[in-house]
Amino acid sequence: MITLSAFRSVPPFAKGLVRDLRVRWALEETGQPYQTLRIGQDDKDTPAYRAMQPFGQVPAIDDDGFTMFESAAIVMRIAEQSDVLAPSDAAGRSRMIAWMFAAMNTIEPPIQNLTTIDLFDPNEDWAKQRRPQALAMAQMRLQSLAAWLNDRDYLEDRFTAADLLMTTVLRIPRQCDLVASIPVLEAYRLRCEARPAFKRALDAQMGDFEDMAA
Ligand SMILES: N[C@@H](CCC(=O)N[C@@H](CS)C(=O)NCC(=O)O)C(=O)O
């Protein structure tokens, strides 16, 4: 059975956003059982955990002795093992991979940049100067994404692992109306989040936090 690493506890702003959610969602979509390895700050630097995740981050997986890290790479591995999250034709899979990279490499960085400013340094002078530019960059990328999604339900002609990743990225800026103010993107996010597998994954992540708090 797959063992997935997750944090034992996180600050409230991170609950429901920690990147093990991506893996949980993919596993729920494909119907694979898993268990969690819940780690704390002290566990991140142990040799055993660094062997699983060289940067001490979550998520990482241990799949019957095969270990792997990077949330998108893990999601891709899961998608490649099933038709549930990936098209069966080679061209369709290549298009899915392009969008997976777009989610991680084109959309997530400007969103994360803005969110980091808002959450950690909102009152710093440098942050006040930098934020308008960070906001403009994030808006520019999201407007392009909205233009692509304007007449589509999903990034391609069906839900894939790329939509799963993109949705988790669009969830990040909860501190502002960056996504909520773009109706096409908000509708897309809600459409993907309406999938029963997403709800199960989110409940599982939140439930793990609650268990440890009890
Ligand atoms: N690129 C990595 C990023 C993982 C990541 O940023 N994980 C966060 C939690 S969402 C983390 O472990 N933060 C603690 C740290 O970086 O030490 C992935 O997608 O797996």
mmCIF file of C-alpha atoms and ligand atoms in Angstrom:
data_model
loop_
_atom_site.group_PDB
_atom_site.id
_atom_site.type_symbol
_atom_site.label_atom_id
_atom_site.label_comp_id
_atom_site.label_asym_id
_atom_site.label_seq_id
_atom_site.Cartn_x
_atom_site.Cartn_y
_atom_site.Cartn_z
ATOM 1 C CA MET A 1 0.000 0.000 0.000
ATOM 2 C CA ILE A 2 1.142 3.558 -0.661
ATOM 3 C CA THR A 3 2.333 5.551 2.340
ATOM 4 C CA LEU A 4 2.010 9.305 1.866
ATOM 5 C CA SER A 5 3.838 11.832 4.023
ATOM 6 C CA ALA A 6 1.836 14.714 5.442
ATOM 7 C CA PHE A 7 2.310 17.259 8.195
ATOM 8 C CA ARG A 8 0.990 16.449 11.629
ATOM 9 C CA SER A 9 -0.084 20.031 12.121
ATOM 10 C CA VAL A 10 0.073 23.297 10.185
ATOM 11 C CA PRO A 11 -1.069 26.881 10.835
ATOM 12 C CA PRO A 12 -4.708 27.596 9.948
ATOM 13 C CA PHE A 13 -3.798 29.427 6.719
ATOM 14 C CA ALA A 14 -2.263 26.229 5.325
ATOM 15 C CA LYS A 15 -5.034 23.791 6.201
ATOM 16 C CA GLY A 16 -6.573 22.458 3.017
ATOM 17 C CA LEU A 17 -3.650 23.702 0.933
ATOM 18 C CA VAL A 18 -0.751 21.448 1.941
ATOM 19 C CA ARG A 19 0.518 19.748 -1.180
ATOM 20 C CA ASP A 20 -0.151 16.197 -0.020
ATOM 21 C CA LEU A 21 -3.735 17.118 -0.989
ATOM 22 C CA ARG A 22 -2.767 16.689 -4.652
ATOM 23 C CA VAL A 23 -1.630 13.138 -4.074
ATOM 24 C CA ARG A 24 -4.599 12.266 -1.880
ATOM 25 C CA TRP A 25 -6.922 13.569 -4.618
ATOM 26 C CA ALA A 26 -5.201 11.533 -7.337
ATOM 27 C CA LEU A 27 -5.352 8.407 -5.178
ATOM 28 C CA GLU A 28 -9.026 9.014 -4.439
ATOM 29 C CA GLU A 29 -9.794 9.506 -8.150
ATOM 30 C CA THR A 30 -8.097 6.229 -9.040
ATOM 31 C CA GLY A 31 -9.488 4.337 -6.061
ATOM 32 C CA GLN A 32 -6.166 3.414 -4.500
ATOM 33 C CA PRO A 33 -6.009 2.945 -0.739
ATOM 34 C CA TYR A 34 -3.210 4.704 1.111
ATOM 35 C CA GLN A 35 -1.996 5.436 4.585
ATOM 36 C CA THR A 36 -0.325 8.579 5.863
ATOM 37 C CA LEU A 37 3.010 9.067 7.552
ATOM 38 C CA ARG A 38 2.334 12.142 9.646
ATOM 39 C CA ILE A 39 5.502 14.055 10.345
ATOM 40 C CA GLY A 40 6.419 17.020 12.517
ATOM 41 C CA GLN A 41 9.125 19.641 12.148
ATOM 42 C CA ASP A 42 11.608 17.373 13.963
ATOM 43 C CA ASP A 43 11.117 14.564 11.471
ATOM 44 C CA LYS A 44 11.885 16.685 8.400
ATOM 45 C CA ASP A 45 15.631 16.566 8.908
ATOM 46 C CA THR A 46 16.100 12.932 9.836
ATOM 47 C CA PRO A 47 18.232 10.894 7.431
ATOM 48 C CA ALA A 48 15.322 8.495 6.965
ATOM 49 C CA TYR A 49 12.954 11.253 5.841
ATOM 50 C CA ARG A 50 15.566 13.035 3.725
ATOM 51 C CA ALA A 51 16.058 9.728 1.903
ATOM 52 C CA MET A 52 12.388 9.971 0.916
ATOM 53 C CA GLN A 53 12.287 13.742 0.339
ATOM 54 C CA PRO A 54 15.703 15.383 -0.115
ATOM 55 C CA PHE A 55 14.367 18.821 0.886
ATOM 56 C CA GLY A 56 12.486 17.677 3.971
ATOM 57 C CA GLN A 57 9.168 18.754 2.484
ATOM 58 C CA VAL A 58 5.833 17.015 2.044
ATOM 59 C CA PRO A 59 4.599 15.155 0.153
ATOM 60 C CA ALA A 60 6.652 12.066 -0.515
ATOM 61 C CA ILE A 61 5.437 8.532 -1.047
ATOM 62 C CA ASP A 62 6.669 5.057 -0.271
ATOM 63 C CA ASP A 63 4.992 2.647 -2.665
ATOM 64 C CA ASP A 64 5.952 -0.785 -1.348
ATOM 65 C CA GLY A 65 9.608 0.228 -1.095
ATOM 66 C CA PHE A 66 9.726 2.592 -4.085
ATOM 67 C CA THR A 67 10.059 6.137 -2.819
ATOM 68 C CA MET A 68 9.318 9.334 -4.700
ATOM 69 C CA PHE A 69 8.874 13.040 -4.023
ATOM 70 C CA GLU A 70 7.495 16.191 -5.767
ATOM 71 C CA SER A 71 3.712 16.375 -5.726
ATOM 72 C CA ALA A 72 3.251 16.799 -9.478
ATOM 73 C CA ALA A 73 5.620 13.949 -10.286
ATOM 74 C CA ILE A 74 3.757 11.682 -7.872
ATOM 75 C CA VAL A 75 0.430 12.710 -9.413
ATOM 76 C CA MET A 76 1.848 11.972 -12.872
ATOM 77 C CA ARG A 77 2.943 8.501 -11.757
ATOM 78 C CA ILE A 78 -0.539 7.803 -10.410
ATOM 79 C CA ALA A 79 -2.162 9.183 -13.583
ATOM 80 C CA GLU A 80 0.042 7.026 -15.801
ATOM 81 C CA GLN A 81 -1.189 3.900 -14.037
ATOM 82 C CA SER A 82 -4.857 4.516 -14.828
ATOM 83 C CA ASP A 83 -7.164 5.906 -17.515
ATOM 84 C CA VAL A 84 -9.153 7.734 -14.858
ATOM 85 C CA LEU A 85 -6.791 10.720 -14.760
ATOM 86 C CA ALA A 86 -5.111 10.538 -18.156
ATOM 87 C CA PRO A 87 -6.172 10.092 -21.773
ATOM 88 C CA SER A 88 -5.218 6.736 -23.258
ATOM 89 C CA ASP A 89 -3.712 8.174 -26.467
ATOM 90 C CA ALA A 90 -0.128 9.439 -26.637
ATOM 91 C CA ALA A 91 -1.036 12.872 -27.963
ATOM 92 C CA GLY A 92 -3.629 13.363 -25.251
ATOM 93 C CA ARG A 93 -1.119 12.371 -22.578
ATOM 94 C CA SER A 94 1.440 14.811 -23.976
ATOM 95 C CA ARG A 95 -1.113 17.619 -23.864
ATOM 96 C CA MET A 96 -1.939 16.679 -20.273
ATOM 97 C CA ILE A 97 1.749 16.799 -19.329
ATOM 98 C CA ALA A 98 2.102 20.232 -20.954
ATOM 99 C CA TRP A 99 -0.723 21.518 -18.778
ATOM 100 C CA MET A 100 0.720 19.867 -15.675
ATOM 101 C CA PHE A 101 3.935 21.787 -16.251
ATOM 102 C CA ALA A 102 1.962 24.964 -16.949
ATOM 103 C CA ALA A 103 0.191 24.600 -13.603
ATOM 104 C CA MET A 104 3.449 24.068 -11.730
ATOM 105 C CA ASN A 105 5.773 26.288 -13.708
ATOM 106 C CA THR A 106 3.715 29.116 -15.221
ATOM 107 C CA ILE A 107 0.753 29.610 -12.905
ATOM 108 C CA GLU A 108 1.916 28.518 -9.448
ATOM 109 C CA PRO A 109 5.047 30.748 -9.144
ATOM 110 C CA PRO A 110 3.299 34.128 -9.528
ATOM 111 C CA ILE A 111 0.401 32.971 -7.329
ATOM 112 C CA GLN A 112 2.763 31.685 -4.659
ATOM 113 C CA ASN A 113 4.846 34.852 -4.859
ATOM 114 C CA LEU A 114 1.830 37.074 -4.215
ATOM 115 C CA THR A 115 0.492 34.815 -1.488
ATOM 116 C CA THR A 116 3.823 34.702 0.315
ATOM 117 C CA ILE A 117 3.921 38.505 0.397
ATOM 118 C CA ASP A 118 0.335 38.701 1.669
ATOM 119 C CA LEU A 119 0.684 36.050 4.351
ATOM 120 C CA PHE A 120 4.148 36.668 5.701
ATOM 121 C CA ASP A 121 5.180 40.272 5.039
ATOM 122 C CA PRO A 122 2.081 42.397 4.408
ATOM 123 C CA ASN A 123 3.304 45.325 6.488
ATOM 124 C CA GLU A 124 6.889 45.540 5.306
ATOM 125 C CA ASP A 125 7.754 48.591 3.225
ATOM 126 C CA TRP A 126 9.430 46.443 0.599
ATOM 127 C CA ALA A 127 6.293 44.285 0.368
ATOM 128 C CA LYS A 128 4.052 47.299 -0.155
ATOM 129 C CA GLN A 129 6.308 48.410 -2.999
ATOM 130 C CA ARG A 130 6.597 44.944 -4.536
ATOM 131 C CA ARG A 131 2.972 43.795 -4.222
ATOM 132 C CA PRO A 132 1.447 45.757 -7.135
ATOM 133 C CA GLN A 133 3.937 44.200 -9.531
ATOM 134 C CA ALA A 134 3.439 40.724 -8.063
ATOM 135 C CA LEU A 135 -0.326 41.166 -8.350
ATOM 136 C CA ALA A 136 -0.090 42.348 -11.952
ATOM 137 C CA MET A 137 2.039 39.342 -12.916
ATOM 138 C CA ALA A 138 -0.377 36.893 -11.298
ATOM 139 C CA GLN A 139 -3.366 38.626 -12.935
ATOM 140 C CA MET A 140 -1.702 38.536 -16.342
ATOM 141 C CA ARG A 141 -1.129 34.777 -16.153
ATOM 142 C CA LEU A 142 -4.632 34.133 -14.812
ATOM 143 C CA GLN A 143 -6.264 36.235 -17.530
ATOM 144 C CA SER A 144 -4.480 34.106 -20.134
ATOM 145 C CA LEU A 145 -5.666 30.960 -18.400
ATOM 146 C CA ALA A 146 -9.219 32.346 -18.269
ATOM 147 C CA ALA A 147 -9.097 33.120 -21.993
ATOM 148 C CA TRP A 148 -8.131 29.495 -22.666
ATOM 149 C CA LEU A 149 -10.848 28.126 -20.374
ATOM 150 C CA ASN A 150 -13.503 30.537 -21.605
ATOM 151 C CA ASP A 151 -15.403 27.976 -23.686
ATOM 152 C CA ARG A 152 -14.064 24.845 -22.018
ATOM 153 C CA ASP A 153 -15.006 22.872 -18.916
ATOM 154 C CA TYR A 154 -11.459 21.535 -18.537
ATOM 155 C CA LEU A 155 -7.976 22.337 -19.822
ATOM 156 C CA GLU A 156 -8.444 19.758 -22.570
ATOM 157 C CA ASP A 157 -11.530 17.787 -23.572
ATOM 158 C CA ARG A 158 -11.897 15.891 -20.282
ATOM 159 C CA PHE A 159 -10.833 16.078 -16.636
ATOM 160 C CA THR A 160 -7.228 14.969 -16.216
ATOM 161 C CA ALA A 161 -4.398 15.134 -13.705
ATOM 162 C CA ALA A 162 -3.592 18.552 -15.156
ATOM 163 C CA ASP A 163 -6.956 19.901 -13.982
ATOM 164 C CA LEU A 164 -6.297 18.353 -10.591
ATOM 165 C CA LEU A 165 -2.995 20.211 -10.262
ATOM 166 C CA MET A 166 -4.335 23.456 -11.709
ATOM 167 C CA THR A 167 -7.229 23.429 -9.247
ATOM 168 C CA THR A 168 -4.893 23.013 -6.291
ATOM 169 C CA VAL A 169 -2.895 25.990 -7.551
ATOM 170 C CA LEU A 170 -6.011 28.151 -7.973
ATOM 171 C CA ARG A 171 -6.948 27.338 -4.363
ATOM 172 C CA ILE A 172 -3.772 28.929 -3.012
ATOM 173 C CA PRO A 173 -4.637 32.664 -2.994
ATOM 174 C CA ARG A 174 -7.473 32.451 -0.470
ATOM 175 C CA GLN A 175 -6.289 35.627 1.202
ATOM 176 C CA CYS A 176 -7.505 37.802 -1.693
ATOM 177 C CA ASP A 177 -9.996 37.733 -4.565
ATOM 178 C CA LEU A 178 -7.389 37.064 -7.254
ATOM 179 C CA VAL A 179 -9.165 33.954 -8.569
ATOM 180 C CA ALA A 180 -12.636 34.694 -7.221
ATOM 181 C CA SER A 181 -12.746 37.930 -9.236
ATOM 182 C CA ILE A 182 -12.332 36.047 -12.536
ATOM 183 C CA PRO A 183 -15.673 34.236 -13.056
ATOM 184 C CA VAL A 184 -14.365 31.712 -15.595
ATOM 185 C CA LEU A 185 -11.619 30.580 -13.234
ATOM 186 C CA GLU A 186 -13.819 30.547 -10.162
ATOM 187 C CA ALA A 187 -16.378 28.400 -12.016
ATOM 188 C CA TYR A 188 -13.614 26.059 -13.206
ATOM 189 C CA ARG A 189 -12.178 25.731 -9.693
ATOM 190 C CA LEU A 190 -15.605 24.984 -8.231
ATOM 191 C CA ARG A 191 -16.384 22.512 -11.053
ATOM 192 C CA CYS A 192 -13.242 20.524 -10.284
ATOM 193 C CA GLU A 193 -13.672 20.788 -6.534
ATOM 194 C CA ALA A 194 -17.215 19.384 -6.893
ATOM 195 C CA ARG A 195 -15.745 15.979 -7.734
ATOM 196 C CA PRO A 196 -16.436 13.503 -4.914
ATOM 197 C CA ALA A 197 -12.771 12.423 -4.912
ATOM 198 C CA PHE A 198 -11.691 15.985 -4.129
ATOM 199 C CA LYS A 199 -14.033 16.154 -1.172
ATOM 200 C CA ARG A 200 -12.743 12.840 0.171
ATOM 201 C CA ALA A 201 -9.148 14.031 -0.201
ATOM 202 C CA LEU A 202 -9.813 17.341 1.521
ATOM 203 C CA ASP A 203 -11.732 15.651 4.325
ATOM 204 C CA ALA A 204 -8.859 13.215 4.802
ATOM 205 C CA GLN A 205 -6.265 15.973 5.042
ATOM 206 C CA MET A 206 -8.356 17.992 7.466
ATOM 207 C CA GLY A 207 -9.210 14.855 9.394
ATOM 208 C CA ASP A 208 -5.560 14.029 9.878
ATOM 209 C CA PHE A 209 -4.988 17.451 11.431
ATOM 210 C CA GLU A 210 -7.977 17.020 13.668
ATOM 211 C CA ASP A 211 -6.853 13.577 14.774
ATOM 212 C CA MET A 212 -3.521 14.883 15.887
ATOM 213 C CA ALA A 213 -5.106 17.831 17.684
ATOM 214 C CA ALA A 214 -7.430 15.548 19.652
HETATM 215 N N1 LIG B 1 7.707 21.347 -5.213
HETATM 216 C C1 LIG B 1 7.318 20.636 -4.014
HETATM 217 C C2 LIG B 1 6.958 21.661 -2.969
HETATM 218 C C3 LIG B 1 6.567 20.981 -1.683
HETATM 219 C C4 LIG B 1 6.246 22.011 -0.602
HETATM 220 O O1 LIG B 1 6.411 23.227 -0.790
HETATM 221 N N2 LIG B 1 5.784 21.492 0.516
HETATM 222 C C5 LIG B 1 5.500 22.345 1.645
HETATM 223 C C6 LIG B 1 4.126 22.056 2.179
HETATM 224 S S1 LIG B 1 2.868 22.458 0.999
HETATM 225 C C7 LIG B 1 6.512 22.056 2.720
HETATM 226 O O2 LIG B 1 6.855 20.920 2.946
HETATM 227 N N3 LIG B 1 6.984 23.115 3.392
HETATM 228 C C8 LIG B 1 7.953 23.000 4.439
HETATM 229 C C9 LIG B 1 9.334 23.254 3.942
HETATM 230 O O3 LIG B 1 9.519 23.660 2.794
HETATM 231 O O4 LIG B 1 10.247 23.033 4.722
HETATM 232 C C10 LIG B 1 6.145 19.714 -4.307
HETATM 233 O O5 LIG B 1 5.271 20.125 -5.079
HETATM 234 O O6 LIG B 1 6.098 18.606 -3.780
#
